[in-house]
Amino acid sequence: MAFQTQGSNLRALLVEDIKVNRMILSQMLRKFQVETTVVQNGKEAVELFLGGETFDIVLTDNLMPIMTGPEAISKIRAMGATDVMIVGVSVDANSMEEFKDAGADLCVPKLKLEILEHILQETRSKKNKSSA
Amino acid sequence: MDYSNLRRQAASMKKSLFDQGYLDEQFCQVEDLQDEASPNFVEEVVTLFFKDSGRLMSNIEQALEKYPRDFNRWDTYMQQLKGSCSSIGASRMKNECMSFRDSCGQGNVEGCMRSFQKVKREHAVLRQKLESYFQLLRQAGPAGAATRPVM
């Protein structure tokens, strides 16, 4: 199940199984006027990419039912989606390596507004460079 | 009605939640997300937390009974609850969740059972305290919206 929120400019995919986390992270992205699609596990994320959806940034949890974040990232990268910024979000120290090995650009233990702002700025720069 | 007194009471109540370790800095992060477009965001998140955590705890309780010594299953459920606690700054609950997960890692059934009882207790206490806090905030009116406590 995926739903979209209003926004402009950057398009984000949020992959998170915990409802409270989805609500908080969606609100964070809304603060930065990011157009956000939300899914509940890695499989739903992969299906969006298979369906031809494109995103500027993917923010994903690690451990989720059906398909984990790293598994989804591997499949998304294997599809040729190499430009999309992918950020793993997990407090688990072991997750960092899993995310990086799978092809994530970044891994953060916790998303705070200041950290998200910096990541989004980086994503915007990357997007502007590739469209120049 | 003395609204400024109610606001002072709410601020004091919130400070004590932090001082007693029920809440941590992450709760402030949630408060920072509240704005004019989402004026009740904090209470909505907390309401969702208690609804979802109730469900997760029920899953854990059933798993403890139906799947004896299935530490992987127990840990997976508790990992979700812990994540939820961490996101809203429910510090004491989060710590008890971590104790439960440690017991799972050690294969300690009694430890898991003890920790789970503590998780349930902390859940009930936090729920009661936050319900009182939000009730006070509502009485204090819009100007009583969340502000950072003096720590």
mmCIF file of C-alpha atoms in Angstrom:
data_model
loop_
_atom_site.group_PDB
_atom_site.id
_atom_site.type_symbol
_atom_site.label_atom_id
_atom_site.label_comp_id
_atom_site.label_asym_id
_atom_site.label_seq_id
_atom_site.Cartn_x
_atom_site.Cartn_y
_atom_site.Cartn_z
ATOM 1 C CA MET A 1 0.000 0.000 0.000
ATOM 2 C CA ALA A 2 1.483 3.401 -0.980
ATOM 3 C CA PHE A 3 0.153 6.907 -0.439
ATOM 4 C CA GLN A 4 1.471 10.319 -1.442
ATOM 5 C CA THR A 5 1.660 13.635 0.339
ATOM 6 C CA GLN A 6 1.702 17.109 -1.170
ATOM 7 C CA GLY A 7 5.020 18.731 -2.040
ATOM 8 C CA SER A 8 7.249 20.036 -4.710
ATOM 9 C CA ASN A 9 10.800 19.743 -5.850
ATOM 10 C CA LEU A 10 12.296 16.527 -4.433
ATOM 11 C CA ARG A 11 10.443 13.213 -4.519
ATOM 12 C CA ALA A 12 11.079 10.834 -1.634
ATOM 13 C CA LEU A 13 10.212 7.218 -0.974
ATOM 14 C CA LEU A 14 9.885 6.348 2.697
ATOM 15 C CA VAL A 15 10.164 2.645 3.509
ATOM 16 C CA GLU A 16 9.168 1.929 7.100
ATOM 17 C CA ASP A 17 7.066 -0.726 8.787
ATOM 18 C CA ILE A 18 6.515 0.986 12.152
ATOM 19 C CA LYS A 19 3.474 3.291 12.070
ATOM 20 C CA VAL A 20 4.799 5.828 14.563
ATOM 21 C CA ASN A 21 8.062 6.115 12.627
ATOM 22 C CA ARG A 22 6.172 6.584 9.360
ATOM 23 C CA MET A 23 4.162 9.406 10.886
ATOM 24 C CA ILE A 24 7.204 11.176 12.303
ATOM 25 C CA LEU A 25 9.411 10.781 9.234
ATOM 26 C CA SER A 26 6.579 11.836 6.894
ATOM 27 C CA GLN A 27 6.101 14.985 8.954
ATOM 28 C CA MET A 28 9.830 15.715 8.794
ATOM 29 C CA LEU A 29 9.778 15.433 5.007
ATOM 30 C CA ARG A 30 6.653 17.590 4.829
ATOM 31 C CA LYS A 31 8.515 20.314 6.689
ATOM 32 C CA PHE A 32 10.929 20.457 3.752
ATOM 33 C CA GLN A 33 8.149 20.387 1.135
ATOM 34 C CA VAL A 34 9.274 17.003 -0.130
ATOM 35 C CA GLU A 35 6.725 14.997 -2.130
ATOM 36 C CA THR A 36 6.636 11.736 -0.207
ATOM 37 C CA THR A 37 5.440 8.248 -1.058
ATOM 38 C CA VAL A 38 5.239 5.850 1.884
ATOM 39 C CA VAL A 39 5.435 2.059 1.819
ATOM 40 C CA GLN A 40 5.620 -0.484 4.599
ATOM 41 C CA ASN A 41 8.368 -2.868 3.509
ATOM 42 C CA GLY A 42 11.152 -3.459 1.017
ATOM 43 C CA LYS A 43 8.995 -5.482 -1.368
ATOM 44 C CA GLU A 44 6.540 -2.601 -1.841
ATOM 45 C CA ALA A 45 9.489 -0.294 -2.501
ATOM 46 C CA VAL A 46 10.924 -2.596 -5.154
ATOM 47 C CA GLU A 47 7.504 -2.929 -6.780
ATOM 48 C CA LEU A 48 7.274 0.833 -7.192
ATOM 49 C CA PHE A 49 10.611 0.911 -8.989
ATOM 50 C CA LEU A 50 9.574 -2.076 -11.133
ATOM 51 C CA GLY A 51 6.450 -0.127 -12.021
ATOM 52 C CA GLY A 52 8.587 2.682 -13.410
ATOM 53 C CA GLU A 53 8.334 5.077 -10.475
ATOM 54 C CA THR A 54 11.312 7.333 -9.926
ATOM 55 C CA PHE A 55 12.484 9.068 -6.789
ATOM 56 C CA ASP A 56 15.241 11.465 -5.877
ATOM 57 C CA ILE A 57 15.754 9.903 -2.469
ATOM 58 C CA VAL A 58 14.837 6.697 -0.670
ATOM 59 C CA LEU A 59 14.817 6.585 3.136
ATOM 60 C CA THR A 60 14.584 3.061 4.431
ATOM 61 C CA ASP A 61 14.550 1.154 7.684
ATOM 62 C CA ASN A 62 16.569 -2.084 7.992
ATOM 63 C CA LEU A 63 14.482 -4.830 9.519
ATOM 64 C CA MET A 64 10.993 -5.056 8.059
ATOM 65 C CA PRO A 65 8.583 -7.902 7.359
ATOM 66 C CA ILE A 66 8.610 -9.567 3.903
ATOM 67 C CA MET A 67 11.747 -7.765 2.668
ATOM 68 C CA THR A 68 14.429 -5.854 4.576
ATOM 69 C CA GLY A 69 15.862 -2.491 3.619
ATOM 70 C CA PRO A 70 19.239 -3.845 2.417
ATOM 71 C CA GLU A 71 17.531 -6.530 0.317
ATOM 72 C CA ALA A 72 15.365 -3.896 -1.325
ATOM 73 C CA ILE A 73 18.340 -1.614 -1.926
ATOM 74 C CA SER A 74 20.274 -4.428 -3.654
ATOM 75 C CA LYS A 75 17.338 -5.081 -5.974
ATOM 76 C CA ILE A 76 16.782 -1.388 -6.698
ATOM 77 C CA ARG A 77 20.445 -0.872 -7.560
ATOM 78 C CA ALA A 78 20.453 -4.035 -9.687
ATOM 79 C CA MET A 79 17.604 -2.544 -11.733
ATOM 80 C CA GLY A 80 19.953 0.237 -12.756
ATOM 81 C CA ALA A 81 18.627 2.886 -10.355
ATOM 82 C CA THR A 82 22.111 4.133 -9.545
ATOM 83 C CA ASP A 83 21.350 7.867 -9.344
ATOM 84 C CA VAL A 84 18.753 7.791 -6.600
ATOM 85 C CA MET A 85 20.118 8.791 -3.184
ATOM 86 C CA ILE A 86 19.482 5.916 -0.783
ATOM 87 C CA VAL A 87 19.683 6.447 2.962
ATOM 88 C CA GLY A 88 19.501 3.621 5.468
ATOM 89 C CA VAL A 89 18.004 4.601 8.825
ATOM 90 C CA SER A 90 18.725 2.286 11.735
ATOM 91 C CA VAL A 91 20.093 2.568 15.289
ATOM 92 C CA ASP A 92 21.592 -0.908 15.006
ATOM 93 C CA ALA A 93 25.380 -0.664 14.527
ATOM 94 C CA ASN A 94 25.463 -3.832 12.387
ATOM 95 C CA SER A 95 23.008 -2.268 9.966
ATOM 96 C CA MET A 96 25.539 0.286 8.683
ATOM 97 C CA GLU A 97 27.639 -2.361 6.981
ATOM 98 C CA GLU A 98 24.588 -4.164 5.599
ATOM 99 C CA PHE A 99 23.222 -0.958 4.121
ATOM 100 C CA LYS A 100 26.565 0.048 2.606
ATOM 101 C CA ASP A 101 27.172 -3.412 1.148
ATOM 102 C CA ALA A 102 23.725 -3.303 -0.419
ATOM 103 C CA GLY A 103 24.466 0.002 -2.143
ATOM 104 C CA ALA A 104 23.157 2.699 0.189
ATOM 105 C CA ASP A 105 24.814 6.100 -0.114
ATOM 106 C CA LEU A 106 24.430 6.876 3.554
ATOM 107 C CA CYS A 107 23.434 5.283 6.784
ATOM 108 C CA VAL A 108 22.226 7.270 9.788
ATOM 109 C CA PRO A 109 21.257 5.951 13.222
ATOM 110 C CA LYS A 110 18.443 8.433 13.659
ATOM 111 C CA LEU A 111 16.910 11.085 11.446
ATOM 112 C CA LYS A 112 16.828 14.500 13.050
ATOM 113 C CA LEU A 113 15.611 17.613 11.234
ATOM 114 C CA GLU A 114 19.127 19.064 10.937
ATOM 115 C CA ILE A 115 20.509 15.806 9.538
ATOM 116 C CA LEU A 116 17.615 15.436 7.106
ATOM 117 C CA GLU A 117 18.061 19.021 5.922
ATOM 118 C CA HIS A 118 21.706 18.330 5.127
ATOM 119 C CA ILE A 119 20.858 15.074 3.316
ATOM 120 C CA LEU A 120 18.169 16.806 1.255
ATOM 121 C CA GLN A 121 20.560 19.613 0.317
ATOM 122 C CA GLU A 122 23.055 17.000 -0.842
ATOM 123 C CA THR A 123 20.314 15.245 -2.812
ATOM 124 C CA ARG A 124 19.284 18.526 -4.460
ATOM 125 C CA SER A 125 22.905 19.277 -5.445
ATOM 126 C CA LYS A 126 23.270 15.804 -6.900
ATOM 127 C CA LYS A 127 20.015 16.199 -8.845
ATOM 128 C CA ASN A 128 20.983 19.646 -10.163
ATOM 129 C CA LYS A 129 24.390 18.364 -11.322
ATOM 130 C CA SER A 130 22.930 15.408 -13.209
ATOM 131 C CA SER A 131 20.294 17.549 -14.945
ATOM 132 C CA ALA A 132 22.834 20.250 -15.936
ATOM 133 C CA MET B 1 -9.806 30.130 34.629
ATOM 134 C CA ASP B 2 -6.139 30.833 35.306
ATOM 135 C CA TYR B 3 -4.625 29.710 31.987
ATOM 136 C CA SER B 4 -1.112 30.846 32.831
ATOM 137 C CA ASN B 5 -1.196 28.693 35.953
ATOM 138 C CA LEU B 6 -2.380 25.718 33.892
ATOM 139 C CA ARG B 7 0.462 26.309 31.436
ATOM 140 C CA ARG B 8 2.926 26.404 34.309
ATOM 141 C CA GLN B 9 1.512 23.144 35.628
ATOM 142 C CA ALA B 10 1.831 21.532 32.188
ATOM 143 C CA ALA B 11 5.437 22.718 31.858
ATOM 144 C CA SER B 12 6.230 21.417 35.322
ATOM 145 C CA MET B 13 4.588 18.077 34.557
ATOM 146 C CA LYS B 14 6.602 17.743 31.372
ATOM 147 C CA LYS B 15 9.828 18.634 33.154
ATOM 148 C CA SER B 16 9.225 15.934 35.719
ATOM 149 C CA LEU B 17 8.622 13.375 32.939
ATOM 150 C CA PHE B 18 12.093 14.199 31.677
ATOM 151 C CA ASP B 19 13.672 14.370 35.134
ATOM 152 C CA GLN B 20 12.257 10.961 36.094
ATOM 153 C CA GLY B 21 13.487 9.422 32.860
ATOM 154 C CA TYR B 22 10.135 8.629 31.317
ATOM 155 C CA LEU B 23 10.928 10.794 28.302
ATOM 156 C CA ASP B 24 14.149 11.728 26.543
ATOM 157 C CA GLU B 25 15.358 14.246 23.952
ATOM 158 C CA GLN B 26 13.580 12.407 21.143
ATOM 159 C CA PHE B 27 10.247 13.682 22.523
ATOM 160 C CA CYS B 28 11.542 17.212 21.913
ATOM 161 C CA GLN B 29 12.282 16.226 18.314
ATOM 162 C CA VAL B 30 8.621 15.214 17.945
ATOM 163 C CA GLU B 31 7.501 18.489 19.501
ATOM 164 C CA ASP B 32 9.627 20.409 16.994
ATOM 165 C CA LEU B 33 7.523 18.892 14.222
ATOM 166 C CA GLN B 34 4.303 20.442 15.548
ATOM 167 C CA ASP B 35 3.315 23.583 13.679
ATOM 168 C CA GLU B 36 0.297 25.605 12.558
ATOM 169 C CA ALA B 37 -0.518 23.079 9.835
ATOM 170 C CA SER B 38 -0.353 20.220 12.385
ATOM 171 C CA PRO B 39 -1.275 21.862 15.703
ATOM 172 C CA ASN B 40 -1.983 18.565 17.497
ATOM 173 C CA PHE B 41 0.837 16.561 15.991
ATOM 174 C CA VAL B 42 2.454 15.541 19.273
ATOM 175 C CA GLU B 43 -0.756 14.251 20.807
ATOM 176 C CA GLU B 44 -1.646 12.452 17.555
ATOM 177 C CA VAL B 45 1.721 10.698 17.495
ATOM 178 C CA VAL B 46 1.439 9.726 21.139
ATOM 179 C CA THR B 47 -2.107 8.432 20.584
ATOM 180 C CA LEU B 48 -0.878 6.339 17.666
ATOM 181 C CA PHE B 49 2.024 5.105 19.769
ATOM 182 C CA PHE B 50 -0.219 3.788 22.530
ATOM 183 C CA LYS B 51 -2.617 2.196 20.071
ATOM 184 C CA ASP B 52 0.177 0.496 18.155
ATOM 185 C CA SER B 53 2.244 -0.464 21.169
ATOM 186 C CA GLY B 54 -0.839 -2.051 22.739
ATOM 187 C CA ARG B 55 -1.184 -4.226 19.667
ATOM 188 C CA LEU B 56 2.523 -5.096 19.638
ATOM 189 C CA MET B 57 2.462 -6.043 23.326
ATOM 190 C CA SER B 58 -0.551 -8.240 22.721
ATOM 191 C CA ASN B 59 1.393 -9.984 19.917
ATOM 192 C CA ILE B 60 4.327 -10.512 22.257
ATOM 193 C CA GLU B 61 2.096 -11.866 25.012
ATOM 194 C CA GLN B 62 0.546 -14.374 22.629
ATOM 195 C CA ALA B 63 3.952 -15.350 21.256
ATOM 196 C CA LEU B 64 5.306 -15.960 24.760
ATOM 197 C CA GLU B 65 2.490 -18.420 25.313
ATOM 198 C CA LYS B 66 2.118 -20.040 21.898
ATOM 199 C CA TYR B 67 5.787 -20.260 20.915
ATOM 200 C CA PRO B 68 7.806 -21.338 23.962
ATOM 201 C CA ARG B 69 11.533 -20.510 23.758
ATOM 202 C CA ASP B 70 11.120 -19.020 20.274
ATOM 203 C CA PHE B 71 13.573 -16.256 21.108
ATOM 204 C CA ASN B 72 13.939 -15.133 17.496
ATOM 205 C CA ARG B 73 10.208 -14.558 17.178
ATOM 206 C CA TRP B 74 9.978 -12.853 20.572
ATOM 207 C CA ASP B 75 12.941 -10.642 19.717
ATOM 208 C CA THR B 76 11.493 -9.653 16.340
ATOM 209 C CA TYR B 77 8.265 -8.470 17.958
ATOM 210 C CA MET B 78 10.103 -6.640 20.699
ATOM 211 C CA GLN B 79 12.430 -5.006 18.181
ATOM 212 C CA GLN B 80 9.373 -3.332 16.631
ATOM 213 C CA LEU B 81 8.113 -2.133 19.998
ATOM 214 C CA LYS B 82 11.534 -0.827 20.913
ATOM 215 C CA GLY B 83 11.733 1.093 17.637
ATOM 216 C CA SER B 84 8.411 2.712 18.357
ATOM 217 C CA CYS B 85 9.431 3.664 21.912
ATOM 218 C CA SER B 86 12.679 5.115 20.649
ATOM 219 C CA SER B 87 10.887 7.276 18.087
ATOM 220 C CA ILE B 88 8.748 9.129 20.605
ATOM 221 C CA GLY B 89 11.365 9.277 23.342
ATOM 222 C CA ALA B 90 9.691 6.763 25.670
ATOM 223 C CA SER B 91 12.983 6.165 27.432
ATOM 224 C CA ARG B 92 12.063 3.866 30.319
ATOM 225 C CA MET B 93 9.923 1.679 28.095
ATOM 226 C CA LYS B 94 12.719 1.519 25.556
ATOM 227 C CA ASN B 95 15.195 0.406 28.232
ATOM 228 C CA GLU B 96 12.907 -2.426 29.352
ATOM 229 C CA CYS B 97 12.479 -3.482 25.727
ATOM 230 C CA MET B 98 16.262 -3.634 25.446
ATOM 231 C CA SER B 99 16.449 -5.778 28.626
ATOM 232 C CA PHE B 100 13.944 -8.164 27.077
ATOM 233 C CA ARG B 101 16.020 -8.392 23.899
ATOM 234 C CA ASP B 102 19.157 -9.028 25.959
ATOM 235 C CA SER B 103 17.369 -11.901 27.688
ATOM 236 C CA CYS B 104 16.343 -13.270 24.283
ATOM 237 C CA GLY B 105 19.982 -13.161 23.232
ATOM 238 C CA GLN B 106 20.944 -15.103 26.343
ATOM 239 C CA GLY B 107 18.151 -17.644 25.888
ATOM 240 C CA ASN B 108 16.828 -16.623 29.307
ATOM 241 C CA VAL B 109 13.095 -17.330 29.481
ATOM 242 C CA GLU B 110 12.635 -16.033 33.021
ATOM 243 C CA GLY B 111 14.524 -12.885 32.148
ATOM 244 C CA CYS B 112 12.223 -12.339 29.171
ATOM 245 C CA MET B 113 9.117 -12.851 31.282
ATOM 246 C CA ARG B 114 10.356 -10.444 33.979
ATOM 247 C CA SER B 115 11.319 -7.809 31.429
ATOM 248 C CA PHE B 116 8.011 -8.100 29.641
ATOM 249 C CA GLN B 117 6.119 -7.449 32.876
ATOM 250 C CA LYS B 118 8.254 -4.341 33.332
ATOM 251 C CA VAL B 119 7.535 -3.226 29.767
ATOM 252 C CA LYS B 120 3.819 -3.532 30.471
ATOM 253 C CA ARG B 121 4.135 -1.581 33.720
ATOM 254 C CA GLU B 122 6.136 1.223 32.119
ATOM 255 C CA HIS B 123 3.614 1.349 29.263
ATOM 256 C CA ALA B 124 0.704 1.767 31.686
ATOM 257 C CA VAL B 125 2.470 4.405 33.772
ATOM 258 C CA LEU B 126 3.597 6.419 30.754
ATOM 259 C CA ARG B 127 0.132 6.265 29.250
ATOM 260 C CA GLN B 128 -1.449 7.610 32.425
ATOM 261 C CA LYS B 129 1.128 10.375 32.787
ATOM 262 C CA LEU B 130 0.919 11.509 29.167
ATOM 263 C CA GLU B 131 -2.880 11.421 29.223
ATOM 264 C CA SER B 132 -2.808 13.735 32.237
ATOM 265 C CA TYR B 133 -0.260 15.950 30.523
ATOM 266 C CA PHE B 134 -2.278 16.351 27.324
ATOM 267 C CA GLN B 135 -5.483 16.890 29.292
ATOM 268 C CA LEU B 136 -3.752 19.748 31.094
ATOM 269 C CA LEU B 137 -2.453 21.133 27.795
ATOM 270 C CA ARG B 138 -5.955 21.100 26.348
ATOM 271 C CA GLN B 139 -7.295 22.937 29.395
ATOM 272 C CA ALA B 140 -4.469 25.460 29.118
ATOM 273 C CA GLY B 141 -5.604 26.282 25.574
ATOM 274 C CA PRO B 142 -3.669 26.873 22.318
ATOM 275 C CA ALA B 143 -0.975 28.948 23.999
ATOM 276 C CA GLY B 144 -0.234 25.916 26.103
ATOM 277 C CA ALA B 145 1.206 24.110 23.080
ATOM 278 C CA ALA B 146 4.414 22.185 23.587
ATOM 279 C CA THR B 147 7.527 24.084 24.480
ATOM 280 C CA ARG B 148 10.917 22.717 25.373
ATOM 281 C CA PRO B 149 11.293 22.077 29.070
ATOM 282 C CA VAL B 150 13.974 23.826 31.066
ATOM 283 C CA MET B 151 16.416 20.972 31.699
#
